[in-house]
């Protein structure tokens, strides 16, 4: 038994060392200067108390703010922004630790995201806005409304991330369960995260889609590339460590006073990332409610 234990410990040590080597050899991604899907829309950066975040603004009309999911970025709305900008002034930004925004040392608990989003609305001075969020973006939208943020006038919440312990990113696919379930185990979680690869990354993202083809190739490449940014995987582990706290948002929903869309609709071939799966249907809901 002692030899078996020694062999297991040796294997784990080698695995940990190998993971650091793999992470060190990853090429640092280059921050894109334009949006692949819309080069005409300028990319801007704003400072949120020392945290530089990437954002965009396009179109004309009433303010519409799009909030993305965890581990994605504003580009998840690339299929719906071209239509929405015909009706609204569309705003979107990458949360800290996501996309091409700074990766600060933080807990990445829900409260951090509530504060960051409120700070973004203040910094850009967005008034009388309809907030459209998907997943954690939906939960953030509802909490801002519940706290009576004066800049929020309407909320459209798509698949709020407030249903723990049922569901969650781990339930999206077998790949997600294998990679993310041990994320909270000391040493092991970080080791597995450092050993990530493109094939597994794509399978995890595809788990949130009804059809793998709904994920544009360029977007999948960018999602994976972003994960190679220095400090990114550590921020993601911190986010996962606080995942259970998102369900507490429900305690605040009863305080919501602004108009909120509540509807049950069967959308064929739609899944969690509805802006990629069924963009036309989502556009119709947004335009109809926000106007």
Coordinates of C-alpha atoms in Angstrom, one line a residue:
X1 CA 0.0 0.0 0.0
X2 CA 2.9 2.4 0.7
X3 CA 4.2 2.0 -2.8
X4 CA 0.8 2.7 -4.2
X5 CA 0.5 5.8 -2.1
X6 CA 3.9 7.0 -3.2
X7 CA 3.0 6.3 -6.8
X8 CA -0.2 8.3 -6.5
X9 CA 1.5 11.2 -4.8
X10 CA 4.3 11.2 -7.4
X11 CA 1.7 11.3 -10.2
X12 CA -0.1 14.2 -8.6
X13 CA 3.1 16.2 -8.2
X14 CA 4.1 15.6 -11.8
X15 CA 0.6 16.6 -12.9
X16 CA 0.8 19.9 -10.9
X17 CA 4.3 20.7 -12.3
X18 CA 3.2 19.8 -15.8
X19 CA 0.1 22.1 -15.5
X20 CA 2.4 25.1 -14.6
X21 CA 4.6 24.3 -17.6
X22 CA 1.6 24.1 -19.9
X23 CA 0.3 27.4 -18.5
X24 CA 3.7 29.1 -18.9
X25 CA 4.0 28.0 -22.5
X26 CA 0.6 29.4 -23.5
X27 CA 0.9 32.4 -25.9
X28 CA -0.4 35.6 -24.4
X29 CA -3.5 36.7 -26.5
X30 CA -3.4 40.0 -28.3
X31 CA -6.1 42.5 -27.4
X32 CA -8.2 43.1 -30.6
X33 CA -8.4 46.6 -31.8
X34 CA -11.7 46.1 -33.6
X35 CA -14.8 43.8 -33.3
X36 CA -14.5 40.9 -35.7
X37 CA -18.2 40.9 -36.3
X38 CA -18.6 44.7 -36.5
X39 CA -15.4 46.7 -37.3
X40 CA -17.4 49.9 -37.7
X41 CA -18.4 49.9 -34.0
X42 CA -15.6 51.6 -32.0
X43 CA -14.2 49.8 -28.9
X44 CA -13.8 52.1 -25.9
X45 CA -12.4 51.7 -22.4
X46 CA -13.6 53.3 -19.2
X47 CA -12.1 53.4 -15.8
X48 CA -14.1 52.0 -12.9
X49 CA -12.2 53.0 -9.8
X50 CA -8.9 51.8 -11.2
X51 CA -10.3 48.9 -13.2
X52 CA -10.2 49.4 -17.0
X53 CA -13.2 47.8 -18.7
X54 CA -13.9 47.4 -22.4
X55 CA -17.2 48.7 -23.7
X56 CA -19.1 49.7 -26.8
X57 CA -21.9 52.1 -27.7
X58 CA -23.8 52.1 -31.0
X59 CA -27.1 53.1 -32.5
X60 CA -29.6 55.8 -31.6
X61 CA -32.7 56.1 -29.5
X62 CA -33.6 55.0 -26.0
X63 CA -30.7 53.5 -23.9
X64 CA -30.5 49.7 -24.0
X65 CA -27.8 48.0 -21.9
X66 CA -26.8 44.3 -22.6
X67 CA -25.2 42.3 -19.8
X68 CA -23.4 39.0 -20.8
X69 CA -23.1 35.6 -19.0
X70 CA -20.3 34.4 -16.8
X71 CA -17.1 33.4 -18.7
X72 CA -18.2 35.2 -21.9
X73 CA -18.0 38.8 -23.0
X74 CA -20.0 41.5 -24.8
X75 CA -19.5 39.7 -28.1
X76 CA -22.1 37.1 -27.1
X77 CA -24.6 39.7 -28.4
X78 CA -23.0 40.0 -31.8
X79 CA -26.0 38.4 -33.6
X80 CA -28.5 40.8 -32.1
X81 CA -26.7 44.2 -31.8
X82 CA -26.9 45.0 -35.5
X83 CA -30.7 44.8 -35.4
X84 CA -31.1 46.4 -31.9
X85 CA -29.0 49.4 -32.9
X86 CA -31.7 50.4 -35.4
X87 CA -34.1 51.0 -32.5
X88 CA -31.9 51.9 -29.5
X89 CA -28.6 53.3 -28.3
X90 CA -27.0 50.0 -27.4
X91 CA -24.4 49.8 -24.6
X92 CA -22.4 46.7 -23.6
X93 CA -19.3 46.0 -21.5
X94 CA -17.0 43.2 -20.4
X95 CA -17.2 42.6 -16.6
X96 CA -13.8 42.8 -14.8
X97 CA -12.1 39.4 -15.2
X98 CA -14.0 38.8 -18.4
X99 CA -13.3 39.5 -22.1
X100 CA -10.7 42.2 -22.5
X101 CA -11.4 44.1 -19.3
X102 CA -8.8 44.2 -16.5
X103 CA -8.5 41.2 -14.3
X104 CA -8.3 42.7 -10.7
X105 CA -7.7 40.8 -7.6
X106 CA -11.2 40.3 -6.2
X107 CA -13.6 37.7 -4.8
X108 CA -15.7 37.8 -7.9
X109 CA -18.7 37.3 -5.7
X110 CA -22.2 38.4 -7.0
X111 CA -21.9 41.7 -5.0
X112 CA -18.7 42.6 -7.0
X113 CA -20.7 42.3 -10.2
X114 CA -23.6 44.3 -8.9
X115 CA -21.2 47.1 -7.9
X116 CA -19.2 47.0 -11.1
X117 CA -22.3 47.2 -13.2
X118 CA -23.7 50.1 -11.2
X119 CA -20.4 51.9 -11.5
X120 CA -20.4 51.4 -15.3
X121 CA -23.8 52.9 -15.6
X122 CA -22.7 55.9 -13.6
X123 CA -19.4 56.3 -15.4
X124 CA -20.9 56.3 -18.8
X125 CA -23.9 58.3 -17.5
X126 CA -26.5 56.0 -18.9
X127 CA -30.0 57.2 -18.0
X128 CA -33.5 55.7 -18.3
X129 CA -32.1 52.4 -19.5
X130 CA -33.7 49.1 -20.3
X131 CA -31.3 46.5 -19.0
X132 CA -31.2 43.2 -20.8
X133 CA -29.2 40.4 -19.2
X134 CA -28.6 36.8 -19.8
X135 CA -27.6 34.3 -17.0
X136 CA -25.7 36.3 -14.4
X137 CA -26.4 39.4 -16.5
X138 CA -30.1 38.7 -15.9
X139 CA -29.6 38.3 -12.2
X140 CA -27.5 41.5 -12.1
X141 CA -30.3 43.4 -13.9
X142 CA -33.0 42.2 -11.5
X143 CA -30.9 43.1 -8.4
X144 CA -30.1 46.6 -9.7
X145 CA -33.9 47.1 -10.2
X146 CA -34.6 45.7 -6.8
X147 CA -32.1 48.2 -5.3
X148 CA -33.9 50.9 -7.2
X149 CA -30.9 52.1 -9.2
X150 CA -32.2 55.4 -10.7
X151 CA -30.7 54.6 -14.1
X152 CA -32.8 51.5 -14.6
X153 CA -36.3 51.9 -15.9
X154 CA -37.0 48.4 -17.4
X155 CA -35.6 45.0 -17.1
X156 CA -35.6 42.0 -19.5
X157 CA -34.1 39.0 -17.7
X158 CA -33.2 36.0 -19.8
X159 CA -32.4 32.8 -18.0
X160 CA -31.4 34.3 -14.6
X161 CA -28.5 32.5 -12.8
X162 CA -30.3 32.3 -9.5
X163 CA -31.4 28.6 -9.4
X164 CA -28.7 27.0 -7.3
X165 CA -28.3 24.1 -6.5
X166 CA -30.2 22.9 -9.6
X167 CA -28.7 23.7 -13.0
X168 CA -25.7 25.9 -13.3
X169 CA -22.7 25.8 -15.7
X170 CA -21.7 22.4 -14.4
X171 CA -24.9 20.9 -15.7
X172 CA -24.4 22.2 -19.3
X173 CA -22.3 19.2 -20.5
X174 CA -20.2 16.3 -19.4
X175 CA -17.1 18.3 -20.1
X176 CA -18.3 21.0 -17.8
X177 CA -19.0 18.5 -15.0
X178 CA -15.6 16.9 -15.4
X179 CA -13.6 20.1 -15.4
X180 CA -15.6 22.4 -13.1
X181 CA -16.9 20.0 -10.4
X182 CA -13.5 19.6 -8.8
X183 CA -12.8 23.4 -9.1
X184 CA -13.2 23.9 -5.4
X185 CA -10.7 21.2 -4.4
X186 CA -7.4 22.8 -3.3
X187 CA -4.6 22.3 -5.8
X188 CA -6.6 19.9 -8.0
X189 CA -9.1 22.5 -9.2
X190 CA -6.3 25.0 -10.3
X191 CA -4.3 22.1 -11.8
X192 CA -7.2 21.0 -14.0
X193 CA -7.9 24.6 -15.0
X194 CA -4.3 25.1 -16.1
X195 CA -4.4 21.9 -18.2
X196 CA -7.5 23.1 -20.2
X197 CA -7.5 22.8 -24.0
X198 CA -9.5 24.1 -26.9
X199 CA -11.5 21.0 -27.5
X200 CA -12.8 20.9 -23.9
X201 CA -13.4 24.6 -23.9
X202 CA -15.5 24.4 -27.0
X203 CA -17.5 21.5 -25.5
X204 CA -18.3 23.5 -22.4
X205 CA -19.5 26.5 -24.3
X206 CA -21.5 24.4 -26.7
X207 CA -23.3 22.9 -23.6
X208 CA -25.1 26.2 -23.3
X209 CA -26.4 26.0 -26.9
X210 CA -29.1 24.0 -28.6
X211 CA -26.8 23.5 -31.6
X212 CA -23.0 23.7 -31.7
X213 CA -23.2 25.5 -35.0
X214 CA -24.7 28.5 -33.2
X215 CA -21.3 29.3 -31.7
X216 CA -19.4 31.3 -34.4
X217 CA -15.9 29.9 -35.0
X218 CA -14.2 33.3 -34.4
X219 CA -16.1 33.8 -31.2
X220 CA -15.1 30.3 -29.9
X221 CA -11.5 31.1 -30.7
X222 CA -11.7 34.4 -28.8
X223 CA -13.3 32.8 -25.8
X224 CA -10.4 30.3 -25.6
X225 CA -7.8 33.0 -26.2
X226 CA -9.2 35.2 -23.5
X227 CA -8.7 32.3 -21.1
X228 CA -4.9 32.5 -21.6
X229 CA -4.7 36.0 -20.2
X230 CA -2.6 36.3 -17.1
X231 CA -4.7 35.8 -14.0
X232 CA -7.8 34.8 -15.9
X233 CA -8.2 31.2 -14.8
X234 CA -7.6 32.3 -11.1
X235 CA -10.4 34.9 -11.4
X236 CA -12.7 32.2 -12.9
X237 CA -11.9 29.8 -10.0
X238 CA -12.8 32.6 -7.6
X239 CA -16.1 33.2 -9.4
X240 CA -17.0 29.5 -9.2
X241 CA -16.1 29.5 -5.5
X242 CA -18.9 32.0 -4.9
X243 CA -21.4 30.5 -7.3
X244 CA -23.9 29.5 -4.6
X245 CA -24.3 33.1 -3.6
X246 CA -26.2 34.0 -6.9
X247 CA -29.3 32.3 -5.5
X248 CA -29.5 34.8 -2.7
X249 CA -30.6 37.4 -5.3
X250 CA -34.1 36.0 -5.1
X251 CA -34.4 37.5 -1.7
X252 CA -34.2 41.0 -3.2
X253 CA -36.6 40.5 -6.2
X254 CA -39.7 41.3 -4.2
X255 CA -38.4 44.9 -4.0
X256 CA -38.6 45.4 -7.8
X257 CA -40.8 48.3 -8.8
X258 CA -39.8 49.0 -12.4
X259 CA -41.7 47.2 -15.2
X260 CA -40.3 43.7 -15.6
X261 CA -41.1 41.3 -18.4
X262 CA -42.4 38.0 -17.1
X263 CA -43.4 35.5 -19.7
X264 CA -43.2 31.8 -20.5
X265 CA -42.6 31.0 -24.1
X266 CA -41.4 27.8 -25.8
X267 CA -38.6 28.7 -28.1
X268 CA -37.7 25.8 -30.4
X269 CA -33.9 25.0 -30.6
X270 CA -33.1 27.5 -27.9
X271 CA -30.9 27.0 -24.9
X272 CA -29.1 29.1 -22.2
X273 CA -27.2 31.3 -24.7
X274 CA -30.3 32.5 -26.4
X275 CA -28.7 35.5 -28.1
X276 CA -26.6 33.0 -30.1
X277 CA -29.2 30.2 -30.5
X278 CA -32.3 32.2 -31.4
X279 CA -31.3 35.8 -32.1
X280 CA -34.4 36.7 -34.1
X281 CA -36.8 35.6 -31.4
X282 CA -34.8 37.4 -28.7
X283 CA -34.7 40.6 -30.7
X284 CA -38.4 40.5 -31.1
X285 CA -38.9 40.2 -27.3
X286 CA -36.5 43.0 -26.6
X287 CA -37.9 45.4 -29.1
X288 CA -41.5 44.7 -28.2
X289 CA -41.0 45.2 -24.5
X290 CA -38.4 48.0 -24.4
X291 CA -40.4 50.2 -26.8

